[in-house]
Coordinates of C-alpha atoms and ligand atoms in Angstrom, one line a residue:
M225 CA -9.2 -82.4 -75.2
T226 CA -9.1 -81.5 -71.4
K227 CA -10.1 -78.2 -70.2
K228 CA -7.1 -76.0 -69.6
T229 CA -6.9 -74.1 -66.5
I230 CA -7.6 -70.3 -66.7
I231 CA -6.4 -68.0 -63.9
L232 CA -7.3 -64.1 -63.6
G233 CA -4.8 -62.3 -62.0
I234 CA -5.1 -58.9 -60.1
E235 CA -2.3 -56.5 -59.0
T236 CA -2.8 -53.2 -57.0
S237 CA 0.1 -53.3 -54.5
C238 CA 1.3 -49.6 -55.4
D239 CA 0.5 -47.5 -58.4
E240 CA -0.5 -49.7 -61.0
T241 CA -4.0 -51.1 -61.5
A242 CA -3.5 -54.4 -63.5
V243 CA -5.8 -57.4 -64.5
A244 CA -4.7 -60.4 -66.5
L245 CA -5.6 -63.7 -67.9
V246 CA -3.4 -66.5 -68.4
Q247 CA -4.1 -70.1 -69.5
D248 CA -2.2 -73.3 -68.8
T249 CA -0.4 -75.1 -72.1
D250 CA 1.0 -78.4 -72.7
N251 CA 4.5 -76.8 -73.0
D252 CA 5.1 -75.3 -69.4
I253 CA 4.9 -71.7 -71.0
P254 CA 1.4 -70.4 -70.1
K255 CA -0.4 -68.3 -72.7
V256 CA -1.3 -64.8 -71.7
L257 CA -4.9 -64.3 -72.9
S258 CA -4.9 -60.7 -71.9
N259 CA -2.7 -58.1 -69.8
V260 CA -4.2 -54.8 -68.9
V261 CA -2.1 -52.4 -67.0
S262 CA -3.2 -48.6 -66.0
S263 CA -0.7 -46.5 -64.4
Q264 CA -1.3 -43.7 -62.2
F265 CA 1.8 -41.6 -63.1
D266 CA -0.4 -38.4 -63.7
I267 CA -2.0 -38.7 -60.4
H268 CA 1.3 -38.7 -58.4
K269 CA 4.0 -36.8 -60.5
E270 CA 3.0 -33.4 -58.8
F271 CA 3.8 -34.8 -55.4
G272 CA 7.1 -36.5 -56.5
G273 CA 6.1 -40.1 -55.1
V274 CA 3.3 -42.2 -54.8
V275 CA 0.3 -41.0 -52.4
P276 CA -1.2 -44.0 -50.7
E277 CA -4.8 -42.6 -50.4
L278 CA -5.0 -41.3 -54.1
A279 CA -3.6 -44.7 -55.2
A280 CA -6.2 -46.5 -53.4
R281 CA -8.7 -44.4 -54.7
S282 CA -7.8 -44.7 -58.1
H283 CA -7.7 -48.7 -57.9
V284 CA -11.3 -48.6 -56.5
E285 CA -12.3 -46.4 -59.4
K286 CA -10.6 -48.5 -62.0
I287 CA -10.7 -52.2 -60.9
N288 CA -14.0 -53.2 -62.1
L289 CA -13.6 -51.6 -65.6
L290 CA -10.1 -53.1 -66.3
A291 CA -11.4 -56.7 -64.9
N292 CA -14.0 -56.3 -67.7
K293 CA -11.8 -55.2 -70.1
A294 CA -9.2 -57.8 -69.4
I295 CA -12.2 -60.8 -69.4
L296 CA -13.2 -59.2 -73.0
E297 CA -9.9 -59.2 -74.6
S298 CA -9.1 -62.7 -73.4
K299 CA -12.3 -64.0 -74.9
V300 CA -12.9 -66.2 -72.1
K301 CA -16.3 -66.5 -70.8
I302 CA -16.5 -65.9 -67.0
N303 CA -17.6 -69.2 -66.2
E304 CA -14.5 -70.7 -67.8
I305 CA -12.1 -69.0 -65.3
S306 CA -10.9 -71.5 -63.0
G307 CA -9.2 -69.3 -60.1
V308 CA -8.7 -65.7 -59.0
A309 CA -5.1 -64.5 -57.9
C310 CA -4.1 -61.4 -56.4
T311 CA -1.3 -59.7 -54.9
S312 CA -1.5 -59.9 -51.2
G313 CA 1.9 -58.3 -50.3
P314 CA 4.2 -56.6 -50.0
G315 CA 3.0 -53.2 -50.8
L316 CA 0.7 -50.3 -49.6
I317 CA -1.8 -51.9 -47.4
I318 CA -5.0 -49.8 -48.7
C319 CA -3.7 -50.5 -52.2
L320 CA -3.5 -54.1 -51.6
S321 CA -6.8 -54.3 -49.8
V322 CA -8.7 -53.0 -53.0
G323 CA -7.3 -55.8 -55.4
L324 CA -7.8 -58.5 -52.6
N325 CA -11.3 -57.5 -51.8
F326 CA -12.2 -57.4 -55.5
A327 CA -10.6 -60.8 -56.1
K328 CA -12.4 -62.4 -53.0
G329 CA -15.7 -61.2 -54.1
M330 CA -15.2 -62.6 -57.8
A331 CA -14.0 -66.0 -56.5
S332 CA -16.7 -66.5 -53.8
T333 CA -19.4 -65.3 -56.6
L334 CA -18.0 -67.8 -59.1
K335 CA -17.3 -70.5 -56.4
I336 CA -13.8 -71.1 -57.4
P337 CA -10.1 -71.0 -55.7
F338 CA -8.8 -67.8 -54.4
I339 CA -4.9 -67.6 -54.3
G340 CA -2.8 -65.0 -52.7
V341 CA 0.3 -64.2 -54.6
N342 CA 3.6 -62.5 -53.4
H343 CA 4.2 -59.5 -55.5
L344 CA 8.1 -60.3 -55.4
E345 CA 7.3 -63.9 -56.5
G346 CA 5.4 -62.3 -59.6
H347 CA 8.9 -60.6 -60.4
A348 CA 11.1 -63.5 -59.6
L349 CA 8.9 -66.0 -62.0
S350 CA 8.2 -63.6 -64.5
P351 CA 10.5 -64.7 -67.5
K352 CA 8.5 -68.0 -67.2
L353 CA 5.9 -66.5 -69.4
H354 CA 8.2 -66.6 -72.2
T355 CA 11.2 -69.0 -71.2
K356 CA 11.4 -72.4 -69.8
L357 CA 13.3 -72.2 -66.5
E358 CA 14.4 -74.8 -64.4
Y359 CA 15.1 -74.3 -60.6
P360 CA 17.4 -73.4 -58.9
Y361 CA 18.2 -70.3 -60.3
L362 CA 20.0 -67.2 -59.2
L363 CA 17.9 -64.0 -59.0
L364 CA 18.6 -60.4 -58.7
L365 CA 15.4 -58.7 -58.1
I366 CA 15.8 -54.8 -58.9
S367 CA 12.5 -52.9 -58.1
G368 CA 11.4 -49.6 -56.7
G369 CA 11.2 -51.1 -53.4
H370 CA 13.6 -54.2 -53.1
S371 CA 17.1 -55.0 -54.3
Q372 CA 18.0 -58.7 -53.5
Y373 CA 20.0 -61.5 -54.8
L374 CA 18.4 -64.8 -54.1
S375 CA 18.6 -68.5 -54.8
V376 CA 15.2 -69.5 -56.3
N377 CA 14.8 -73.0 -55.3
G378 CA 11.4 -73.7 -56.1
L379 CA 7.7 -72.1 -55.8
G380 CA 7.6 -70.4 -52.7
D381 CA 11.1 -71.8 -51.9
Y382 CA 13.8 -69.0 -51.6
K383 CA 17.1 -68.3 -49.8
R384 CA 18.3 -64.7 -49.7
L385 CA 22.1 -64.1 -50.5
G386 CA 22.1 -60.5 -50.1
T387 CA 20.0 -57.3 -49.9
T388 CA 20.1 -53.5 -49.9
I389 CA 21.0 -52.3 -46.3
D390 CA 19.4 -48.8 -47.1
D391 CA 17.7 -47.6 -50.7
A392 CA 16.3 -50.0 -52.9
L393 CA 17.9 -49.6 -56.6
G394 CA 14.8 -48.1 -58.2
E395 CA 14.5 -45.9 -55.2
A396 CA 18.1 -44.6 -56.1
Y397 CA 17.2 -44.0 -59.6
D398 CA 14.2 -42.1 -58.6
K399 CA 15.8 -40.1 -55.9
T400 CA 18.7 -39.1 -58.4
A401 CA 16.2 -38.2 -61.2
K402 CA 14.3 -36.0 -58.6
I403 CA 17.2 -34.2 -57.8
L404 CA 18.2 -33.6 -61.6
G405 CA 14.5 -32.2 -61.9
I406 CA 13.2 -35.2 -63.6
E407 CA 9.5 -36.1 -62.7
F408 CA 8.5 -39.1 -60.8
P409 CA 9.1 -42.0 -61.6
G410 CA 12.4 -40.7 -63.1
G411 CA 14.1 -44.2 -63.6
P412 CA 13.4 -44.5 -67.5
K413 CA 14.0 -40.9 -68.3
L414 CA 17.1 -40.7 -66.1
E415 CA 18.6 -43.6 -68.2
E416 CA 17.8 -41.5 -71.3
F417 CA 19.7 -38.4 -69.6
G418 CA 22.8 -40.7 -69.0
K419 CA 22.9 -41.8 -72.9
R420 CA 23.7 -38.1 -73.7
G421 CA 26.6 -37.6 -71.1
N422 CA 30.0 -38.2 -70.2
P423 CA 30.1 -41.1 -67.7
Y424 CA 33.8 -40.0 -66.4
K425 CA 32.9 -36.7 -65.7
Y426 CA 32.2 -37.3 -62.1
K427 CA 33.6 -39.9 -59.6
L428 CA 30.6 -41.3 -57.2
P429 CA 31.3 -43.6 -54.3
K430 CA 30.3 -47.4 -54.4
P431 CA 29.2 -48.0 -50.7
I432 CA 30.3 -51.3 -49.2
L433 CA 31.8 -52.4 -52.7
D434 CA 34.3 -54.7 -50.8
K435 CA 32.8 -55.7 -47.8
G436 CA 29.2 -57.1 -46.7
G437 CA 29.2 -59.9 -49.3
C438 CA 26.7 -59.5 -52.0
N439 CA 24.6 -56.9 -50.0
L440 CA 23.9 -53.6 -51.6
S441 CA 24.1 -50.0 -50.4
F442 CA 22.8 -46.8 -52.3
A443 CA 22.2 -44.2 -49.6
G444 CA 25.8 -42.9 -49.8
L445 CA 25.6 -42.8 -53.4
K446 CA 22.5 -40.3 -53.3
T447 CA 24.2 -38.0 -50.7
A448 CA 27.0 -37.6 -53.3
I449 CA 24.5 -37.1 -56.2
L450 CA 22.8 -34.2 -54.1
R451 CA 26.2 -32.6 -53.3
T452 CA 27.5 -32.8 -56.9
S453 CA 24.2 -31.6 -58.2
K454 CA 24.8 -28.1 -56.5
E455 CA 27.8 -27.7 -58.8
I456 CA 25.9 -28.2 -62.1
K457 CA 25.8 -25.2 -64.1
N458 CA 24.2 -26.3 -67.3
E459 CA 22.0 -28.9 -69.1
Q460 CA 25.3 -30.9 -70.4
E461 CA 26.5 -31.3 -66.9
K462 CA 23.1 -32.8 -65.8
F463 CA 23.7 -35.5 -68.5
D464 CA 27.1 -36.1 -67.3
L465 CA 26.1 -36.7 -63.8
A466 CA 23.1 -39.0 -64.9
A467 CA 25.8 -40.9 -67.2
S468 CA 28.3 -41.1 -64.2
F469 CA 25.4 -42.3 -61.9
Q470 CA 24.6 -45.1 -64.6
K471 CA 28.0 -46.1 -64.9
T472 CA 28.6 -46.2 -61.0
I473 CA 25.5 -48.4 -60.7
E474 CA 26.8 -50.8 -63.4
E475 CA 30.3 -51.1 -61.9
I476 CA 28.5 -51.8 -58.4
L477 CA 26.2 -54.4 -59.9
H478 CA 29.3 -56.0 -61.7
V479 CA 31.2 -56.7 -58.5
K480 CA 28.2 -57.8 -56.3
T481 CA 26.9 -60.0 -59.1
E482 CA 30.2 -62.0 -59.3
K483 CA 30.0 -62.2 -55.4
A484 CA 26.4 -63.5 -55.8
F485 CA 27.6 -66.1 -58.2
N486 CA 30.2 -67.5 -55.9
E487 CA 27.4 -67.7 -53.0
F488 CA 25.3 -69.4 -55.4
K489 CA 27.7 -71.8 -56.4
K490 CA 28.5 -72.8 -52.8
I491 CA 24.8 -73.9 -52.1
N492 CA 23.9 -75.3 -55.4
M493 CA 25.7 -78.2 -57.4
T494 CA 24.5 -77.8 -60.9
N495 CA 25.9 -77.9 -64.5
K496 CA 23.6 -75.2 -65.7
Y497 CA 23.6 -71.9 -64.0
N498 CA 21.0 -69.5 -65.0
F499 CA 20.9 -65.8 -63.8
V500 CA 17.5 -63.8 -63.9
V501 CA 17.5 -60.3 -63.5
A502 CA 13.8 -59.0 -62.8
G503 CA 11.9 -56.3 -61.5
G504 CA 11.3 -52.6 -62.9
V505 CA 14.8 -51.5 -63.2
A506 CA 15.7 -54.8 -65.2
A507 CA 14.4 -52.7 -68.0
N508 CA 17.6 -50.6 -67.8
S509 CA 19.6 -51.1 -71.0
G510 CA 22.9 -50.3 -69.4
I511 CA 22.2 -52.7 -66.7
R512 CA 21.2 -55.5 -69.0
N513 CA 24.2 -54.9 -71.2
K514 CA 26.7 -55.2 -68.1
L515 CA 24.8 -58.1 -66.5
T516 CA 25.0 -60.1 -69.8
K517 CA 28.6 -59.4 -70.1
V518 CA 29.3 -60.4 -66.5
S519 CA 27.1 -63.7 -66.8
E520 CA 28.9 -64.7 -69.8
E521 CA 32.2 -64.2 -68.5
N522 CA 31.1 -66.5 -65.5
N523 CA 29.0 -69.1 -67.3
F524 CA 25.9 -68.1 -66.1
K525 CA 23.2 -67.9 -68.7
P526 CA 21.6 -64.5 -68.4
I527 CA 17.7 -64.3 -68.5
F528 CA 15.7 -60.9 -68.5
P529 CA 11.8 -60.8 -68.7
D530 CA 10.5 -59.2 -71.7
L531 CA 10.5 -55.2 -71.3
S532 CA 6.5 -55.3 -71.2
L533 CA 7.1 -58.0 -67.9
C534 CA 9.6 -55.9 -66.1
G535 CA 7.2 -53.2 -64.4
D536 CA 4.3 -54.2 -62.5
N537 CA 1.7 -56.2 -64.1
A538 CA -0.9 -59.0 -63.6
A539 CA 0.3 -61.4 -66.0
M540 CA 3.1 -62.4 -63.5
I541 CA 0.6 -62.6 -60.5
A542 CA -1.7 -64.9 -62.8
M543 CA 1.2 -66.9 -63.6
V544 CA 2.3 -67.4 -60.1
G545 CA -1.4 -68.2 -59.4
L546 CA -1.7 -70.7 -62.1
E547 CA 1.6 -72.4 -60.7
K548 CA 0.1 -72.4 -57.1
Y549 CA -3.2 -73.7 -58.7
K550 CA -1.6 -76.9 -60.0
V551 CA -0.4 -77.7 -56.4
K552 CA -3.6 -76.9 -55.0
N553 CA -2.1 -74.1 -53.1
F554 CA -5.4 -72.1 -52.5
D555 CA -6.1 -69.6 -49.8
S556 CA -9.0 -68.8 -47.7
L557 CA -11.0 -65.7 -48.1
D558 CA -9.8 -64.6 -44.7
L559 CA -6.3 -64.0 -46.1
I560 CA -5.3 -60.1 -45.4
A561 CA -2.9 -58.0 -47.0
N562 CA 0.9 -58.3 -45.7
P563 CA 2.7 -55.0 -46.8
R564 CA 5.9 -56.6 -45.4
L565 CA 5.7 -60.4 -47.3
A566 CA 9.2 -61.6 -48.1
L567 CA 10.4 -64.0 -50.3
D568 CA 12.9 -65.6 -47.9
K569 CA 10.9 -66.0 -44.7
N570 CA 14.1 -67.0 -42.8
A571 CA 16.0 -64.0 -43.9
K572 CA 16.9 -62.4 -40.4
F573 CA 17.9 -58.7 -41.3
L574 CA 15.3 -56.3 -42.6
K575 CA 16.3 -53.2 -44.6
G576 CA 19.4 -51.4 -42.8
A577 CA 19.2 -53.5 -39.7
G578 CA 22.3 -55.4 -38.7
V579 CA 23.8 -56.6 -41.8
E580 CA 27.4 -57.8 -41.1
L581 CA 29.7 -55.6 -43.3
K582 CA 32.9 -57.6 -42.4
Ligands
KG4_72 O1 8.7 -53.3 -60.3 P1 8.5 -52.0 -60.3 O2 7.5 -51.6 -61.5 O3 7.5 -51.5 -59.2 C1 8.0 -52.1 -57.9 O4 7.6 -53.2 -57.5 O5 8.6 -51.4 -57.3 O6 9.7 -50.9 -60.3 C2 9.6 -49.6 -60.2 C3 11.0 -49.0 -60.5 C4 11.0 -47.5 -60.1 O7 11.8 -46.9 -59.5 C5 11.4 -47.1 -61.8 O8 12.0 -45.8 -61.5 C6 12.4 -48.2 -61.9 O9 11.8 -49.4 -61.3 N1 12.7 -48.3 -63.4 C7 13.8 -47.7 -64.0 C8 13.7 -48.1 -65.4 N2 12.6 -48.4 -65.8 C9 11.8 -48.4 -64.3 N3 15.2 -47.7 -63.4 C10 16.2 -47.6 -64.3 N4 16.1 -47.5 -65.5 C11 14.8 -47.9 -66.2 N5 15.0 -48.0 -67.4
ZN73 ZN1 6.9 -54.6 -58.6

C-alpha cells in the first residue's frame, strides 16, 4: 500500500486558534484525523468585538498546545506528516502571523513543504470534507467578514458574481444582536431569539433588492433595526424584531440567489448545477431551509457543510493544503500574511467602492 499524504493545517486568522490533520484517501473525500478548535469568545465578549492584540496573544499562548493535541488525537507520528498548511489571509495581520510563523518553523524543522492557504478557499471547499463535489459550482460565502456569490471553477480559480457593498451578513447579525443586547458574537443567539418572535411584526428595508444584480447590502437594514429598537417596550418585542430581521434576510437571499443562479448559468454550461452555501452564517437553520427551497425550485442541488465545518476551523485549511500539495503548489518560507487576500483576484470592486447599481 502506498503511503497516504497527511497534511497538518493551522488557522489563526481571527479569534479561533485551530489545528487539524487530514489524510488523503482513495475516494476523493479526505479523512479528518483530528480537528481541534479553541474559541476566544470569553476574551472578547466584554469588548463587543474582536480585539486584535488580545486575539494574537491568545493564539501565541495556545498554538503549541493545540498542535500537540491535534497530533496526539490523530495518532500520527510527527515524521508521517507530509506538509504543513496555514491560513495566510485574509484576516487580522498580527493573528495570521502567529499561525504562519508556527507553520513555517514546523515545516522547516521537519523538512516538509509549507503551503499558504486562503481562508476563504477553506470555506469555499469545506463541503469537500464530506461530499464529492465537481467544479464548477455556485458558492454563496457568508461569514463575519464576507458575503459573496462566486463561480468556483477549480482550485484557486474563482469568478465573483456579486458581493456586499457595505456590511457582511455575519456583521449584520452581530450588530443587530448587539443592538438587542445579545453578547458578541450574536449570530447564533439572534437566530434563537427569532424563533420565539413574530416575523411579520416589523417591516424592514431590503436594500438594493431590485438593482445591483446579485450584489448585496445590509447597512440600511442595520440602521432601521437601530431606529426600531428604540420603540421596543418588552422582551417579546425583542424576539419579534429578531424574527423580522431573520425573515428579511431570508427574503433578500431568496431574490439575490435567484439572480446569482441566472448569472452562473450564463457563464457555465453544465447539466448538473450545484449550489454551496458556506461560512459561519451558513449554520443558520432559517437560511438553510430557505435556500434549500429556492435551490430546488431552480434545479440547483443545495450543499451545506456540516455544522461543525461552517465556523472557522483548521480541517478546511488542511484540506485545501492537501489539494495544493497534490499539484505541488507549495510556498516559500518568505510568504507573508495578506490581510486582504481575495478569491477572485480580478474582481474590480472592493467593499462599498463603486459597485454599479443600475
Ligand atoms: O466564518 P466565520 O466563523 O468567521 C469568519 O470567517 O468571519 O463566521 C462568523 C460569523 C459571525 O458573524 C457569527 O455571528 C455568524 O458567523 N454566525 C451566525 C450563526 N452562526 C454563526 N449568524 C447567523 N446565524 C447563525 N446560526
Ligand atoms: Zn471564516
